[in-house]
XYZ file of C-alpha atoms in Angstrom:
208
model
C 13.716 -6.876 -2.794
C 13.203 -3.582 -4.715
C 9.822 -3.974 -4.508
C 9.371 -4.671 -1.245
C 11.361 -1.058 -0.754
C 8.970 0.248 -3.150
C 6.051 -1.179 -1.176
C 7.002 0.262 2.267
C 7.508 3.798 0.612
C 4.221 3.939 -0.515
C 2.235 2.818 2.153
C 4.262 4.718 4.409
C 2.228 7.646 1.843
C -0.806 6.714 2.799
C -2.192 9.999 4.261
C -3.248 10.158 7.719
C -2.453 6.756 10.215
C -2.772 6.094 13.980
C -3.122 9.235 16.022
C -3.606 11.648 12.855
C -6.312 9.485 11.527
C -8.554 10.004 15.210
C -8.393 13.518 14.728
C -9.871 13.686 11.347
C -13.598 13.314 10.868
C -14.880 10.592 8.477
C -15.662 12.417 5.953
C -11.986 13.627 5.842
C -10.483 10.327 6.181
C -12.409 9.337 2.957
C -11.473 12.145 0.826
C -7.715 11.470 1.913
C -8.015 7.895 1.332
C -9.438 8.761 -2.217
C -7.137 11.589 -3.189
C -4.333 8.836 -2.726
C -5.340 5.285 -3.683
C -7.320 7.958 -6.604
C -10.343 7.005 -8.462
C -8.555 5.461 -11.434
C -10.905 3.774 -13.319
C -10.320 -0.059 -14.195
C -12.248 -3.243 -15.175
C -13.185 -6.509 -13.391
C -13.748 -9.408 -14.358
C -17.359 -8.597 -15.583
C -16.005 -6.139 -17.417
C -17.829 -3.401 -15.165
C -15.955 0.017 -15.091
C -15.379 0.181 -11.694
C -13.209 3.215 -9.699
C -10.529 2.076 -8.039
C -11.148 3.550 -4.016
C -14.624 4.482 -4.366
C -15.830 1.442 -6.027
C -14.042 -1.436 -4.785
C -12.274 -0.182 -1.575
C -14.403 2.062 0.239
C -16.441 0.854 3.288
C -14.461 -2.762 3.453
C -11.770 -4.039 4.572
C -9.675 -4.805 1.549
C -6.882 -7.972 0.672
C -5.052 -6.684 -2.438
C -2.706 -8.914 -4.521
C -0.908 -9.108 -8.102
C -1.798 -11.756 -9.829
C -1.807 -12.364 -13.959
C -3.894 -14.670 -16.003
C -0.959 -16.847 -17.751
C 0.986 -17.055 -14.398
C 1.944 -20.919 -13.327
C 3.842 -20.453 -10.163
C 2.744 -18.124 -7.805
C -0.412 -16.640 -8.573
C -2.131 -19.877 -8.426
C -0.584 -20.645 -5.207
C -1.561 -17.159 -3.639
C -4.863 -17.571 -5.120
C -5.545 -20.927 -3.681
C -4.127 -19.615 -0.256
C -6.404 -16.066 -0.233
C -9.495 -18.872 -1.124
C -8.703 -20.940 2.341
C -8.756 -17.424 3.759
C -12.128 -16.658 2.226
C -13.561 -19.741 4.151
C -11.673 -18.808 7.189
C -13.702 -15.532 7.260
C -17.405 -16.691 6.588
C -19.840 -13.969 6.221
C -17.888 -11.350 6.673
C -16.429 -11.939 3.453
C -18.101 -10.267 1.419
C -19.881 -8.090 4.133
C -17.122 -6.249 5.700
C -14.022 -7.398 3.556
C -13.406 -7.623 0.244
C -10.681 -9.332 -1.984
C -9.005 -6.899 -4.843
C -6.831 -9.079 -7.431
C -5.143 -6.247 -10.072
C -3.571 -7.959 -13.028
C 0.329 -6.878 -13.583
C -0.389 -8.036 -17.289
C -2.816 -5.058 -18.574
C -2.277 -5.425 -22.405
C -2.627 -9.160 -21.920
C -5.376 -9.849 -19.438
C -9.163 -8.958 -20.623
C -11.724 -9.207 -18.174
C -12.765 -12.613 -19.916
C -9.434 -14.173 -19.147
C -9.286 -13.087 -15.412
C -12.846 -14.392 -14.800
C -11.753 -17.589 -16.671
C -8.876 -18.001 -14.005
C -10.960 -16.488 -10.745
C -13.632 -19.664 -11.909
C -10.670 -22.025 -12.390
C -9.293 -21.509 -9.042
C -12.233 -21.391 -7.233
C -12.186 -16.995 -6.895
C -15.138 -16.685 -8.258
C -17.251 -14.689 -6.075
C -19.464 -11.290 -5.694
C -16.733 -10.287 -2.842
C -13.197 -10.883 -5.007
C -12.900 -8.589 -7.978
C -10.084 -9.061 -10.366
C -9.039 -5.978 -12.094
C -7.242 -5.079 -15.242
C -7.749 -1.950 -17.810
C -6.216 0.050 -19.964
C -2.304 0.208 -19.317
C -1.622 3.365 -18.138
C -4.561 3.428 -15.441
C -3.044 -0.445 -14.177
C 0.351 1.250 -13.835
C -0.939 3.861 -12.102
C -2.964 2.037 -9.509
C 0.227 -0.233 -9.140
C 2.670 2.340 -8.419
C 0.441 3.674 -5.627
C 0.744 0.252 -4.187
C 4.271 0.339 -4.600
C 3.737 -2.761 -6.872
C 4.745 -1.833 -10.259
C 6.900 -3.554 -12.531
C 7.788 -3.579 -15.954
C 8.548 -7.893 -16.104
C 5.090 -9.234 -14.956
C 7.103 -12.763 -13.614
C 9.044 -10.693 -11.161
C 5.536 -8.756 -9.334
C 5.602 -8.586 -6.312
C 3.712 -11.546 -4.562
C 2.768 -10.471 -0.931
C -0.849 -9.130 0.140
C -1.998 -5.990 1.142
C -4.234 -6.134 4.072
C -5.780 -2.454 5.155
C -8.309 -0.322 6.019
C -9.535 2.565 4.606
C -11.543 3.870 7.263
C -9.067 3.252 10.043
C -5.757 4.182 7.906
C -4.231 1.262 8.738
C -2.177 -1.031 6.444
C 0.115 -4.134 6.339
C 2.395 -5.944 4.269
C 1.620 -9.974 4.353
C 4.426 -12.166 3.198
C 2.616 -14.649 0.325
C 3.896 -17.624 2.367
C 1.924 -16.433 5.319
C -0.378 -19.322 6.348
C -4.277 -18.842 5.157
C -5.046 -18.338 9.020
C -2.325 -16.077 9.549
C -4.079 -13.678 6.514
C -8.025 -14.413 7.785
C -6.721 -13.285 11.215
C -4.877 -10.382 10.516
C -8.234 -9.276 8.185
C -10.220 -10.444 11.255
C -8.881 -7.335 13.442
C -9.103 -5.253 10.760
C -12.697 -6.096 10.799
C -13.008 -5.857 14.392
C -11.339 -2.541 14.681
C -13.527 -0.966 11.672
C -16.695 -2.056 13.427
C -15.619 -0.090 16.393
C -14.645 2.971 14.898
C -18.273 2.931 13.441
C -19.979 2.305 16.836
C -17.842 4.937 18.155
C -18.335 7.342 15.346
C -22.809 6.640 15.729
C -22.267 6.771 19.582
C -24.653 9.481 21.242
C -22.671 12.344 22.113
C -19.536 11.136 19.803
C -17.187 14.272 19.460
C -15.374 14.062 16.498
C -12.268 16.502 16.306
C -11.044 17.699 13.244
């Protein structure tokens, strides 16, 4: 339960939501969204360097969960669940969303092992980065998301389902069905689609 307390406190840090966010232009909405979520740099599966917003979070809609390579129980479970919700979406995945899988097991999980358990569970995929990294860059990311924790079989296992560009985030409990996930990504999609039509729009006034 403390980490779902931990979770709520941080996103409720997410700079700028709702009515704040249509005031700012978005250009400001980016730098907010990267002077929080910070540009912390980590590794995927590829073992690409990779920042965390600018690289992997801005311009999609983003599904992030905890996950680590020698888990049993419920990352595999998750995993398998967040890959039904992959199908759901079709080409947006990929396009408009992205999945973001951030090991909890830093000094244990190379890039080679989460790339050996994205391809054993079917995760492997252009769209669906796993991250890990140096320790103290993984914890910092983590605490951001409110998901820190110093016993990696105690992470939290929900999903974090948000976008950037909208400032708008939710919690989704991991025994949420697959279609419950795709759809709540779905209006994510749908609303970030808008807000660019409305941002190119002829005439657009953007107040900031």
């Amino acid at each position: 339960m403390r980490w779902l307390a931990a979770l709520a406190v941080a996103l409720a840090c997410v700079p700028a939501t709702g009515q704040q966010q249509g005031k700012l232009t978005p250009a400001e909405r980016d730098a907010r969204a990267r002077d929080y979520f910070t540009d912390t740099v980590l590794k995927t599966q590829k073992g690409r360097s990779v920042r965390f917003y600018s690289d992997t979070m801005r311009g999609k809609v983003v599904a992030i969960s905890f996950m680590f390579a020698g888990c049993g129980d419920a990352c595999p479970l998750i995993t398998a669940k967040l890959v039904h919700a992959k199908n759901d979406l079709g080409e947006a995945f990929g396009r408009e969303v992205r999945f973001v899988s951030i090991s909890v097991d830093p000094l244990h999980d190379r890039p080679e092992d989460l790339a050996k358990f994205a391809r054993k569970f079917d995760a492997d995929h252009p769209g669906w980065l796993f991250l890990t990294g140096e320790e103290a860059n993984v914890n910092q990311v983590l605490k951001k998301l409110g998901a820190y924790t110093e016993s990696v079989e105690n992470h939290f296992t929900g999903i974090i389902v948000g976008s950037p560009a909208q400032g708008r985030w939710k919690k989704v409990r991991p025994d949420a069905p697959a279609k419950a996930i795709a759809e709540e990504i779905r209006h994510l999609v749908a609303g970030e689609i808008e807000t660019r039509k409305t941002a190119a729009a002829p005439g657009a006034v953007l107040r900031p």
